[in-house]
XYZ file of C-alpha atoms in Angstrom:
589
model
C 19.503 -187.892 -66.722
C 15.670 -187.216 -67.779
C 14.915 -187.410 -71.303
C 13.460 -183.231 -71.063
C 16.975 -182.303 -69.128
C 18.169 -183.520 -72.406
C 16.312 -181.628 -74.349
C 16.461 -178.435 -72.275
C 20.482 -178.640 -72.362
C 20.408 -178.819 -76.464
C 18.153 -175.990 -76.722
C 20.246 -173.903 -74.202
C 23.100 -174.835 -76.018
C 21.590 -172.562 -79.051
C 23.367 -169.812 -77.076
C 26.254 -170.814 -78.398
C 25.847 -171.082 -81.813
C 27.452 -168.290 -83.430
C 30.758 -168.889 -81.198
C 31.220 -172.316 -83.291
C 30.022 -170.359 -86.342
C 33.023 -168.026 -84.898
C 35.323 -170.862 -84.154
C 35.031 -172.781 -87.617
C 35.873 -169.557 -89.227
C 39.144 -169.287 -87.306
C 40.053 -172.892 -87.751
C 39.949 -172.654 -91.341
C 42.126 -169.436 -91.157
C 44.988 -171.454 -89.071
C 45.542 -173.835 -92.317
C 47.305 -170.424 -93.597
C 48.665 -169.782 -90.198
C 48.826 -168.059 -87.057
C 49.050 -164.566 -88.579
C 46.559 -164.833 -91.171
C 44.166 -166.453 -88.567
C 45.269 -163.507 -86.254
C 44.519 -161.479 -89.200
C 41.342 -162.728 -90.027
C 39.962 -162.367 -86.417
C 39.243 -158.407 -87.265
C 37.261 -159.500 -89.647
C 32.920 -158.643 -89.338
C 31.551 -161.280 -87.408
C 29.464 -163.658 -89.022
C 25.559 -162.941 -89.037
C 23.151 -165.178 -86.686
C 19.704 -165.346 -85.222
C 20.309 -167.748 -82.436
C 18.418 -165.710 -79.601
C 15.046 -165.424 -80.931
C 12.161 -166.917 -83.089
C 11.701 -163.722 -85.293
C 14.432 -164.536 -88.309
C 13.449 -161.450 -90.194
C 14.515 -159.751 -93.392
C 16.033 -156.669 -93.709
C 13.395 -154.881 -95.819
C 10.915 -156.274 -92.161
C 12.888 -154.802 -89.855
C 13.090 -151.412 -91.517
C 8.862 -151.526 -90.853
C 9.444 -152.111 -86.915
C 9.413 -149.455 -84.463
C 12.693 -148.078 -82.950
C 12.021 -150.369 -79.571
C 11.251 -153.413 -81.938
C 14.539 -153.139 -84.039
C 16.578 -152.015 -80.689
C 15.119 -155.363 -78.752
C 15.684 -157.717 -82.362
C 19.286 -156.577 -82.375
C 20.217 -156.680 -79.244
C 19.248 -160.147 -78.666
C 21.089 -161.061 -81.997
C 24.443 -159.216 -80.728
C 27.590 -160.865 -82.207
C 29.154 -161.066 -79.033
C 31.194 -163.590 -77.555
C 29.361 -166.134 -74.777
C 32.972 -166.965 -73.463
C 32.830 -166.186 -69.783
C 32.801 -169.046 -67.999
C 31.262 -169.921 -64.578
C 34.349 -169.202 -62.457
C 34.749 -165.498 -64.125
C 31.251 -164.718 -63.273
C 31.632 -165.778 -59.522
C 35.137 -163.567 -59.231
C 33.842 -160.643 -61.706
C 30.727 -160.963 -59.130
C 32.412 -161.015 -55.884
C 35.571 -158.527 -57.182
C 34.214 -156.541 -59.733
C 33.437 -153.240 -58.012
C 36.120 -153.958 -54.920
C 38.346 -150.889 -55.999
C 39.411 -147.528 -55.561
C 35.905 -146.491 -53.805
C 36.394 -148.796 -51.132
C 40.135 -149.231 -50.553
C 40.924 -145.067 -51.210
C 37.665 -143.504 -50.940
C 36.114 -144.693 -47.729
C 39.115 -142.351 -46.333
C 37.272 -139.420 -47.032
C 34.053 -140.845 -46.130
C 35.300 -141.779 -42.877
C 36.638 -137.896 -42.461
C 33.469 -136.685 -43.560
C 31.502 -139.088 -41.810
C 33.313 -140.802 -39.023
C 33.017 -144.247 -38.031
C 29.174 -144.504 -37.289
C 28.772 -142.679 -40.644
C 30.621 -144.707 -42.767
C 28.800 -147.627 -41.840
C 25.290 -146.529 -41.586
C 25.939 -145.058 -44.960
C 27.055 -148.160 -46.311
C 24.808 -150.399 -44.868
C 21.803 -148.326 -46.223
C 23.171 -147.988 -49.774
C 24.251 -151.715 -49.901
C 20.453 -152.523 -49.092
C 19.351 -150.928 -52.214
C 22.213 -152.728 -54.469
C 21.319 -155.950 -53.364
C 17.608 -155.521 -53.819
C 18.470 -153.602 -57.686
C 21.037 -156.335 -58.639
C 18.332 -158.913 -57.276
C 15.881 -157.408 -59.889
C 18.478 -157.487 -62.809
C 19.147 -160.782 -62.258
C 15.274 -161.691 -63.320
C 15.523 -159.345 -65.954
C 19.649 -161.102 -66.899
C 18.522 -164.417 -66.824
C 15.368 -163.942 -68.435
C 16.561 -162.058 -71.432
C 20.480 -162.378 -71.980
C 20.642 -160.026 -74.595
C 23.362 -157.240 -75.441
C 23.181 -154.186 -73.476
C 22.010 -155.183 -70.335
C 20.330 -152.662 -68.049
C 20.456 -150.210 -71.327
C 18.382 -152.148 -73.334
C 16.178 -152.805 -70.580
C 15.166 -148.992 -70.000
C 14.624 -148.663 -73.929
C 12.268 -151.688 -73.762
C 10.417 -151.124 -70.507
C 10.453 -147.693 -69.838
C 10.957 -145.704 -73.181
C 13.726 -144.812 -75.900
C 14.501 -141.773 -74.199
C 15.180 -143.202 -71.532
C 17.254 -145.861 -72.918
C 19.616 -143.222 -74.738
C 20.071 -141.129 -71.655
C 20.899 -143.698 -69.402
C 23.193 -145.481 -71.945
C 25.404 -142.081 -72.666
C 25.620 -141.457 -68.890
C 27.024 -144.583 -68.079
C 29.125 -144.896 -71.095
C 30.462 -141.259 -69.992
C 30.731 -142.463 -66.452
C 33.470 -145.716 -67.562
C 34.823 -143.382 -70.203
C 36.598 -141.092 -67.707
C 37.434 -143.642 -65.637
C 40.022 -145.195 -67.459
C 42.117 -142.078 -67.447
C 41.508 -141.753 -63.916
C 42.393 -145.210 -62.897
C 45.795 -144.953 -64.953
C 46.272 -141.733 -63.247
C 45.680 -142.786 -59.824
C 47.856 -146.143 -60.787
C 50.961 -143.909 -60.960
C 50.165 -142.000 -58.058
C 50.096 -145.152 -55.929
C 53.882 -145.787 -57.489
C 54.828 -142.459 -56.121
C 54.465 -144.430 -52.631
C 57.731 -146.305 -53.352
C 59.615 -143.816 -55.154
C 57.944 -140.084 -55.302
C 60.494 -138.875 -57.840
C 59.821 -140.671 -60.773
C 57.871 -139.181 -63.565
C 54.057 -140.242 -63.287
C 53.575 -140.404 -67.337
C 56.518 -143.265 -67.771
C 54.096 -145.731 -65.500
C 50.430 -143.959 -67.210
C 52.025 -145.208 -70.483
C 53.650 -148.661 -69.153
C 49.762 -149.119 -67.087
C 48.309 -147.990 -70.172
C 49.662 -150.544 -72.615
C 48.679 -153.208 -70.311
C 45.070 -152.369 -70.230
C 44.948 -152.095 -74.031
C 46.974 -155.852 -74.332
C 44.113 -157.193 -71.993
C 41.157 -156.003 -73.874
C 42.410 -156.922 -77.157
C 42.312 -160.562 -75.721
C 38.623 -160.120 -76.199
C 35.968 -161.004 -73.411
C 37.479 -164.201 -72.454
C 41.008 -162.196 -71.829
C 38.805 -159.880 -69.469
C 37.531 -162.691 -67.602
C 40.638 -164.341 -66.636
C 42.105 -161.089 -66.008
C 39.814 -160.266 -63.441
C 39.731 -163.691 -62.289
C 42.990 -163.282 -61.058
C 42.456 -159.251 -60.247
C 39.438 -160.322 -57.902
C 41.080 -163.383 -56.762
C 44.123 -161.098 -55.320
C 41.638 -158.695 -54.055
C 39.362 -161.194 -52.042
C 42.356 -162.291 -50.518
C 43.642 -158.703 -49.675
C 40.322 -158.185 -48.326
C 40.311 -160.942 -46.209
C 43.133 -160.819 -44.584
C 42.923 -157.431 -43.517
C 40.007 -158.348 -41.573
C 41.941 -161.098 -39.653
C 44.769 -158.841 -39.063
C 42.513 -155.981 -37.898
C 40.974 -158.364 -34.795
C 43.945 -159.179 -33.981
C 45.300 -155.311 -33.578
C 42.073 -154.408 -32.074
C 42.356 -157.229 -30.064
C 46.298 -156.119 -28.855
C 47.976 -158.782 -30.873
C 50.084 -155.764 -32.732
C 53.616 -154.586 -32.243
C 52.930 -152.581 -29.515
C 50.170 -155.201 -27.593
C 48.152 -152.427 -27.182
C 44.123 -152.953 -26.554
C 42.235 -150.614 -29.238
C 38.989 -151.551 -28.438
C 36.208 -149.065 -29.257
C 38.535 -146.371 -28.454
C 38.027 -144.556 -31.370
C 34.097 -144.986 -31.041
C 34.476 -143.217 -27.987
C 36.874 -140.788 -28.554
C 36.899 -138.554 -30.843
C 33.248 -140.071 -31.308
C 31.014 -142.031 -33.676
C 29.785 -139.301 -35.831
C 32.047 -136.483 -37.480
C 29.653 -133.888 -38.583
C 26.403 -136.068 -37.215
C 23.238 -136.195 -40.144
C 24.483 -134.228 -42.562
C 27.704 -135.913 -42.896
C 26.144 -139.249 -42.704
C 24.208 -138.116 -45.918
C 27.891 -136.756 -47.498
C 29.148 -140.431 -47.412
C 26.255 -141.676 -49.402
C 27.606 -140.914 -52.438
C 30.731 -142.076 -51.865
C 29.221 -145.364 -50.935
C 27.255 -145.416 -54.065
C 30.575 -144.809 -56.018
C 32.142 -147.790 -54.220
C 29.667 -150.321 -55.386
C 29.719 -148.785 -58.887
C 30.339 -151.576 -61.520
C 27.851 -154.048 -58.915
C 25.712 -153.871 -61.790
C 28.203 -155.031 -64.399
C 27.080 -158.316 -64.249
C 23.973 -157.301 -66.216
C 26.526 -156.458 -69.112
C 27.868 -160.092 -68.924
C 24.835 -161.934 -69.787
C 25.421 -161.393 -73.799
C 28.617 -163.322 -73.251
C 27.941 -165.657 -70.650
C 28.290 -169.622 -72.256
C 25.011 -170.786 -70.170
C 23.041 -167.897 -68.610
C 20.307 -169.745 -66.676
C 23.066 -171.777 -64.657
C 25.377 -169.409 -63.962
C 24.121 -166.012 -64.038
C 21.858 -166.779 -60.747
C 25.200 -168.034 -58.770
C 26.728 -164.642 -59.596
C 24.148 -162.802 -58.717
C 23.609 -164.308 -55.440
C 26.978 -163.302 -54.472
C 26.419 -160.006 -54.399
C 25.123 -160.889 -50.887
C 28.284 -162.161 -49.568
C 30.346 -159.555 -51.204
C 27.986 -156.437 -49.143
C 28.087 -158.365 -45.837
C 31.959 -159.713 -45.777
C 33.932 -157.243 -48.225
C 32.038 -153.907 -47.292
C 30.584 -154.044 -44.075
C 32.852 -156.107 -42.228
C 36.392 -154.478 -43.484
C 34.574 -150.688 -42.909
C 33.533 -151.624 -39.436
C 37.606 -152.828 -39.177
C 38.276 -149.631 -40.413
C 36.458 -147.421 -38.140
C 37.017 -149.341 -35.045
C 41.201 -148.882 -36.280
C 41.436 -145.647 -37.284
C 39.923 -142.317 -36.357
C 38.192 -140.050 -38.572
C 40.661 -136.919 -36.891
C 43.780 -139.033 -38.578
C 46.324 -136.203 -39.660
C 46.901 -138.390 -42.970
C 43.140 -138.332 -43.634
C 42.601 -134.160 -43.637
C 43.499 -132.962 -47.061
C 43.805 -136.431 -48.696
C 42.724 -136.639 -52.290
C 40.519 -139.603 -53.462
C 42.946 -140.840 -55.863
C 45.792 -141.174 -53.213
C 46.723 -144.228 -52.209
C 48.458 -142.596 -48.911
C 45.323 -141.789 -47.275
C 43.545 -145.155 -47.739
C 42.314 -145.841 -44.340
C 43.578 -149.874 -45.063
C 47.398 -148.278 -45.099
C 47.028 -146.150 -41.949
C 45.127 -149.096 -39.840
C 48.637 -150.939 -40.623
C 50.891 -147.949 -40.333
C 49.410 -146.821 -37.195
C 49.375 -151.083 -35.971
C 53.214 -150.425 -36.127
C 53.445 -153.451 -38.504
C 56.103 -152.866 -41.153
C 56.038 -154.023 -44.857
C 52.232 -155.044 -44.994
C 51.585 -151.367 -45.580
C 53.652 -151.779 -49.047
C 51.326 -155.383 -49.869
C 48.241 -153.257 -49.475
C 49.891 -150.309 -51.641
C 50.591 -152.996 -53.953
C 46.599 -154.642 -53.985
C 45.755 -151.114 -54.233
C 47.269 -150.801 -57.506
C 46.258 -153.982 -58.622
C 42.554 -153.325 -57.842
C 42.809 -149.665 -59.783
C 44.148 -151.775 -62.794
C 40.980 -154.128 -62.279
C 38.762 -151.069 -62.546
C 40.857 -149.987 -65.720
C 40.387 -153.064 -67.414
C 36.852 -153.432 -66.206
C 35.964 -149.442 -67.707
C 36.828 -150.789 -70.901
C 34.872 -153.482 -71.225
C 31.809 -151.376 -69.637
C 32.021 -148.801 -71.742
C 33.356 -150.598 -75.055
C 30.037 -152.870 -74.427
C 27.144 -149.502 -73.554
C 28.859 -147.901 -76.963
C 28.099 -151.500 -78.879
C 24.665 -151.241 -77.520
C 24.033 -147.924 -78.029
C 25.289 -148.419 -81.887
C 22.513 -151.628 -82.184
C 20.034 -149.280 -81.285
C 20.240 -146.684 -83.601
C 21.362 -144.090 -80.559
C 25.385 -144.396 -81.539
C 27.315 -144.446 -85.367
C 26.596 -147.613 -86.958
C 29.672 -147.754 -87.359
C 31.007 -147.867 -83.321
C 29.059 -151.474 -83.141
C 31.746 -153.182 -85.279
C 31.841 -156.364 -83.757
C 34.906 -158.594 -85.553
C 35.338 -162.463 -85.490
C 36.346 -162.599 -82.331
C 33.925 -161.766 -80.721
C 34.960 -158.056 -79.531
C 33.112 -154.634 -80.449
C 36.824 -153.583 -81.950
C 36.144 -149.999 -82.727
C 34.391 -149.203 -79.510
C 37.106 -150.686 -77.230
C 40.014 -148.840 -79.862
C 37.950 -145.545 -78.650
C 37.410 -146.119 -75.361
C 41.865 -146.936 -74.846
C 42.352 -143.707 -77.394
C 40.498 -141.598 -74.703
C 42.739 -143.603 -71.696
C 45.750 -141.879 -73.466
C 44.237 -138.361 -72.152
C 45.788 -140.043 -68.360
C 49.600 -138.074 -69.658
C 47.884 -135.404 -67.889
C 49.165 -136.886 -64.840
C 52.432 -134.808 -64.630
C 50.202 -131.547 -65.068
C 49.482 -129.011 -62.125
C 46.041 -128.645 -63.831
C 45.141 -132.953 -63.607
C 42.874 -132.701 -60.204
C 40.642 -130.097 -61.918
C 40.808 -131.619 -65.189
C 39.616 -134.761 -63.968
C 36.919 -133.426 -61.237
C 34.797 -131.576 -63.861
C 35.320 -134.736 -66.428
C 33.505 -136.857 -63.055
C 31.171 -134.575 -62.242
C 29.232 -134.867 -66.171
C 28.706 -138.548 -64.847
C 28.978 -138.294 -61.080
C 25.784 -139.427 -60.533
C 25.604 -142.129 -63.265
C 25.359 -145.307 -60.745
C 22.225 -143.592 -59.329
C 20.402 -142.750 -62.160
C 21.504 -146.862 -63.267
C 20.281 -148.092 -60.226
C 17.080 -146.062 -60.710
C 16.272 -146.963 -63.990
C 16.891 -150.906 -63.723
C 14.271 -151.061 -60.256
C 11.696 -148.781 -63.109
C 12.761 -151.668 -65.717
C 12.212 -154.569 -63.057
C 8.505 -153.103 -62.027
C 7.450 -152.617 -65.812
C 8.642 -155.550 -66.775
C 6.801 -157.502 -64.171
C 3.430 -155.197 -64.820
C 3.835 -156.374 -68.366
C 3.822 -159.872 -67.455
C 0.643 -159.274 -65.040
C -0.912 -157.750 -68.355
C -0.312 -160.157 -70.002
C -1.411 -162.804 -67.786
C 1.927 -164.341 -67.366
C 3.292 -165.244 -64.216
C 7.147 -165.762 -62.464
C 6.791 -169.585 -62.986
C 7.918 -168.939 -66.337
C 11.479 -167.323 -65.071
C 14.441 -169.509 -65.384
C 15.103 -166.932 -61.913
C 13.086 -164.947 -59.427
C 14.148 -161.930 -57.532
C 14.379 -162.737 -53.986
C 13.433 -159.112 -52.968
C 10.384 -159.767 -55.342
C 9.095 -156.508 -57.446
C 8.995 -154.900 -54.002
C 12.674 -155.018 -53.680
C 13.154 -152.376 -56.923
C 10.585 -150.389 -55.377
C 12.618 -150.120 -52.323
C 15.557 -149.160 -54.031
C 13.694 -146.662 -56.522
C 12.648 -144.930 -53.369
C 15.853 -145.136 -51.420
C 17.948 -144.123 -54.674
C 15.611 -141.237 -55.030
C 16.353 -140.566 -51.369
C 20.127 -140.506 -52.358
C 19.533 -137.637 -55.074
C 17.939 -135.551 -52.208
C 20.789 -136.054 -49.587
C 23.442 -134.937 -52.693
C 21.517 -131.784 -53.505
C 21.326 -130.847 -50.132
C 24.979 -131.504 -49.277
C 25.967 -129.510 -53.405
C 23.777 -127.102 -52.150
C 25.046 -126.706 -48.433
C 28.649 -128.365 -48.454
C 30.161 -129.801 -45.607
C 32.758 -126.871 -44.124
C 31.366 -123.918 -46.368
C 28.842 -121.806 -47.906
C 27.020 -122.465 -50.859
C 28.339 -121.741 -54.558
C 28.095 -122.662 -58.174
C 31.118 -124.205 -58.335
C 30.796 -126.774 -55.389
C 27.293 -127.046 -56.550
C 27.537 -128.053 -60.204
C 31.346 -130.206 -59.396
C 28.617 -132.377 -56.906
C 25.449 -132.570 -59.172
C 26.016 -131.737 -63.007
C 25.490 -135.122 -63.509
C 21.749 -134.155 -63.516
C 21.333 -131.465 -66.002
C 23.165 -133.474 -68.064
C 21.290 -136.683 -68.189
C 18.381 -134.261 -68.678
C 19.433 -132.852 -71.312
C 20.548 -136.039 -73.046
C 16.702 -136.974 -72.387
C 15.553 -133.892 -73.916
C 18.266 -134.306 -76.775
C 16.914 -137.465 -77.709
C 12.925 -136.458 -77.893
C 13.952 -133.087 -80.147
C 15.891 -135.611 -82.288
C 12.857 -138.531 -82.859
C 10.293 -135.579 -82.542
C 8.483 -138.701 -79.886
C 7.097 -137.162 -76.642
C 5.798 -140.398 -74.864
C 6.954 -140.393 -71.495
C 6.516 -144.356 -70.674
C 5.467 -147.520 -72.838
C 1.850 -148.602 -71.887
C 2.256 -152.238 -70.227
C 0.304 -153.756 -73.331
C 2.683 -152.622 -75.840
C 5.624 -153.881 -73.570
C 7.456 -156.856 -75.757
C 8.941 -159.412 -72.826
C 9.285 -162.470 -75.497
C 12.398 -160.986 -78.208
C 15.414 -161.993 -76.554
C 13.750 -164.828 -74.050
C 15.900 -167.466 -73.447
C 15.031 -170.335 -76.116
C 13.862 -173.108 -73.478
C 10.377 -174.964 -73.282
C 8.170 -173.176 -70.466
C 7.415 -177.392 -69.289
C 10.550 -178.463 -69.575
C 11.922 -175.693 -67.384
C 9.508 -175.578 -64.827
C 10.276 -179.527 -64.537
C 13.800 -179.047 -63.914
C 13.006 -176.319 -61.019
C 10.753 -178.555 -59.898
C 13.128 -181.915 -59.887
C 16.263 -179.216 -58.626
C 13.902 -177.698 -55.512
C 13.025 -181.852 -54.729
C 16.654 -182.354 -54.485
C 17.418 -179.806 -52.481
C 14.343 -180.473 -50.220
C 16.501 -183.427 -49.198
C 19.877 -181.908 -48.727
C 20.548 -181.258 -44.519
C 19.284 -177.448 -43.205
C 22.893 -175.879 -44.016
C 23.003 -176.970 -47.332
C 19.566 -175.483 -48.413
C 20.734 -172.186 -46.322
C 24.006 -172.311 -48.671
C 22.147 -172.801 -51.877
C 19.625 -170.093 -51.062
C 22.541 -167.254 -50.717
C 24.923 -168.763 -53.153
């Protein structure tokens, strides 16, 4: 090993400096024993500046500017850096395989039909590859706490910052009720007669006992969540050639069948454009990774592997299983009419096997199905328990809701975020699918308006570093869509907003109204409003931050420009002489 590979691992290592600081402290609570080091975990973390060169005092950063202190403190977060290389690959590949694909595509492929479904997909997954390919450079760059929230604050404006950060705190907020909800529902496929509440309180208790194990318990959680569902996944696939083949039951040759009759398309453009929300919501949480890199151990090794995953998981999890699914079942399927999105009955994965007259294996899927809406439980904590932490560095949440104890865990934002879980005992209420649509439709659109802002991050961000003179040889990583990637997926997100107002304006089966209107697309007034909120509140009308007063240094990861650029150097020499299939691997994974 070189002498500067040396170097470059000690100063990388610097990430992890306040997780020994974190660790000593515990040690020296276990000489009075496990319950007083238990005990002492709640404690405030300990203070740090590992992630950048301005160490500060307090009476300096009072003088900054509300994007200064907001960058400073989010790249001095108190978070963990526990998750590991392996929980990065499975939250990467798993994360965002849940309800929205497994339950949700059902109503896309009613809506929609089989063409639909996957043109829909397959255009929206375009524009999450090329967005999570530009917050990957912005990641792996600057690992601070916060992620894409920060980002907007920093590159775009406060404003910004504030609405985007509420919205998708709101978004993960209301899902946890949902997913405990829809958790008990999928019970009621085994026995319909048991009270929903007794499992909302028994799913509800588990979710809490996982996120008190603090980031590293959420990692190997959905480790093994992902793990399950990758597997699920996969095997569905193999099973579905073989029906469509004739290998089923019956040894009956599907074919294209259902292509050809009832047809590809089920209300042709305009319900093509009514799945495209619904395939938005399915690869909700892609961007989580961006959250991660505050608590990921080595961020310029492993944060580009996870990232480049997100290929794989669009090609082989989405693309591939939907096409399964409209070649299996058709979008006229009695159990499909009606269905509600939170029913595990009418996921299209169930019927393919129902209908394939294979018994049992429709019970397995039930029971990934219910695993995977736990995985997006556990994973709305940690989303929203981390946006509220930001949010509360910032200055644009209570101080007091960034508590961030020994352990590593922002403890009063995760206790509020599983409080709000407990409003899921609405489950055995007549009023719970109206409840619940109005609570989605305040954040509905939050994934967009994400998406949106991180591709507007990605561009300033690189127009700062044109300003500046600066140039991508200094990133540890480099978007492989290039800037032009988060312009492609500004546009085609914008694009997205149009097709929903058209389809809240003109629904699918019925004349327009308020009501249909405002459940589709209240998540814009809102975030609007949160905008406008926030310039009333600092009196600050500046609509963007000029490129030269863009700061792209707070936060940087603390590695010498040389002695990085010689390790890319020595590691694209190396693979220069690995065979063709190797380099091909390496480029995608």
């Amino acid at each position: 090993m070189s002498v500067n590979s040396k170097v470059s691992r000690e100063k990388s290592n610097s990430f992890s400096e306040v997780d020994h600081i974190r660790s000593d402290s515990l040690e020296s609570a276990d000489n009075g024993g496990i319950w007083l080091s238990f005990k002492d975990s709640f404690k405030p973390a300990e203070q740090s500046r590992t992630l950048t060169s301005k160490d500060i005092s307090e009476e300096e950063e009072a003088k900054l500017t509300d994007v200064e202190r907001a960058a400073l403190r989010s790249a001095n977060s108190q978070l963990s850096r526990s998750l590991k290389s392996r929980h990065l690959q499975m939250i990467a590949i798993g994360s965002s395989i849940g309800t929205g694909l497994f339950v949700g595509s059902g109503g896309a492929l009613r809506d929609g039909g089989s063409a639909g479904l996957i043109i829909a997909w397959t255009i929206i997954s375009t524009g999450v590859f090329a967005t999570v390919q530009g917050l990957g450079e912005l990641s792996v760059a600057l690992p601070v706490s916060g992620g894409f929230n920060i980002y907007a604050t920093r590159f775009i404006e406060p404003a910004v910052g504030f609405a985007i950060g509420w919205n998708y705190f709101m978004q993960f907020f209301v899902l946890l009720p949902l997913e405990l909800v829809a958790a008990s529902i999928t019970i009621k496929y085994w026995n319909s007669d048991l009270n929903s509440d007794i499992f909302v309180a028994i799913f509800w208790v588990s979710v809490v006992f996982i996120t008190m194990l603090g980031v590293k318990g959420y990692g190997e959680a959905e480790f093994v969540f992902s793990l399950v569902k990758v597997i699920a996944v996969i095997g569905f696939i193999i099973l579905s050639i073989v029906l469509i083949c004739g290998g089923g039951p019956s040894h009956e040759f599907i074919g294209g069948r259902n292509w050809r009759e009832p047809g590809p398309f089920a209300n042709g453009f305009k319900g093509v454009c009514s799945v495209f929300v619904t395939a938005a919501f399915s690869f909700g949480g892609t961007e989580m990774i961006g959250l991660t890199a505050a608590e990921t151990s080595n961020p310029r090794k492993t944060l580009p592997r996870a990232i480049k995953q997100v290929f794989w998981r669009i090609c082989l999890f989405y693309l591939v299983s939907l096409t399964m699914v409209g070649t299996l079942v058709s979008y006229t399927d009695s159990s499909l009419i009606g269905a509600s999105d939170v029913d595990a009955t009418a996921s299209p994965f169930v019927i393919a096997i129902r209908n394939g007259g294979i018994k049992g294996l429709p019970s397995v899927i039930n029971a990934v199905i219910l695993i995977a809406v736990l995985s997006v439980g556990n994973s709305s904590v940690y989303a929203t328990s981390r946006s509220l932490n930001s949010l509360a560095e910032q200055g644009m949440a209570p101080k007091w809701t960034g508590y961030v104890d020994r352990a590593g865990r922002p403890l009063v934002a995760i206790v509020i975020t599983n409080v709000f879980g407990l409003f899921a005992f609405i489950a055995a209420s007549d009023k719970q699918v109206e409840a619940f649509n109005w609570l989605l439709a305040l954040s509905g659109l939050s994934s967009i308006f994400t998406w949106i802002s991180i591709n507007v991050a990605h561009i300033r961000f690189r127009r700062a570093m044109s300003y500046q003179g600066r140039t991508t040889a200094e990133l540890p990583y480099v978007s492989q869509c290039g800037v032009w990637g988060s312009y492609y997926g500004l546009a085609l997100n914008c694009l997205v907003l149009v097709a929903q107002f058209w389809i809240a304006l003109f629904p699918l089966g019925g004349s327009p109204n308020a009501y249909d209107f405002f459940l589709s697309y209240l998540g814009l007034p809102v975030i609007l409003v949160s905008w406008l909120g926030y310039k009333l509140w600092k009196k600050d009308w500046t609509l963007f931050i000029r490129a030269k007063d863009l700061d792209i240094d707070i936060g940087r990861i603390n590695i010498d420009l040389d002695v990085l650029q010689q390790e890319i150097a020595e590691e694209k020499a190396q693979l220069a002489e690995k065979p063709f299939f190797v380099r091909v691997y390496k480029f995608w994974c």
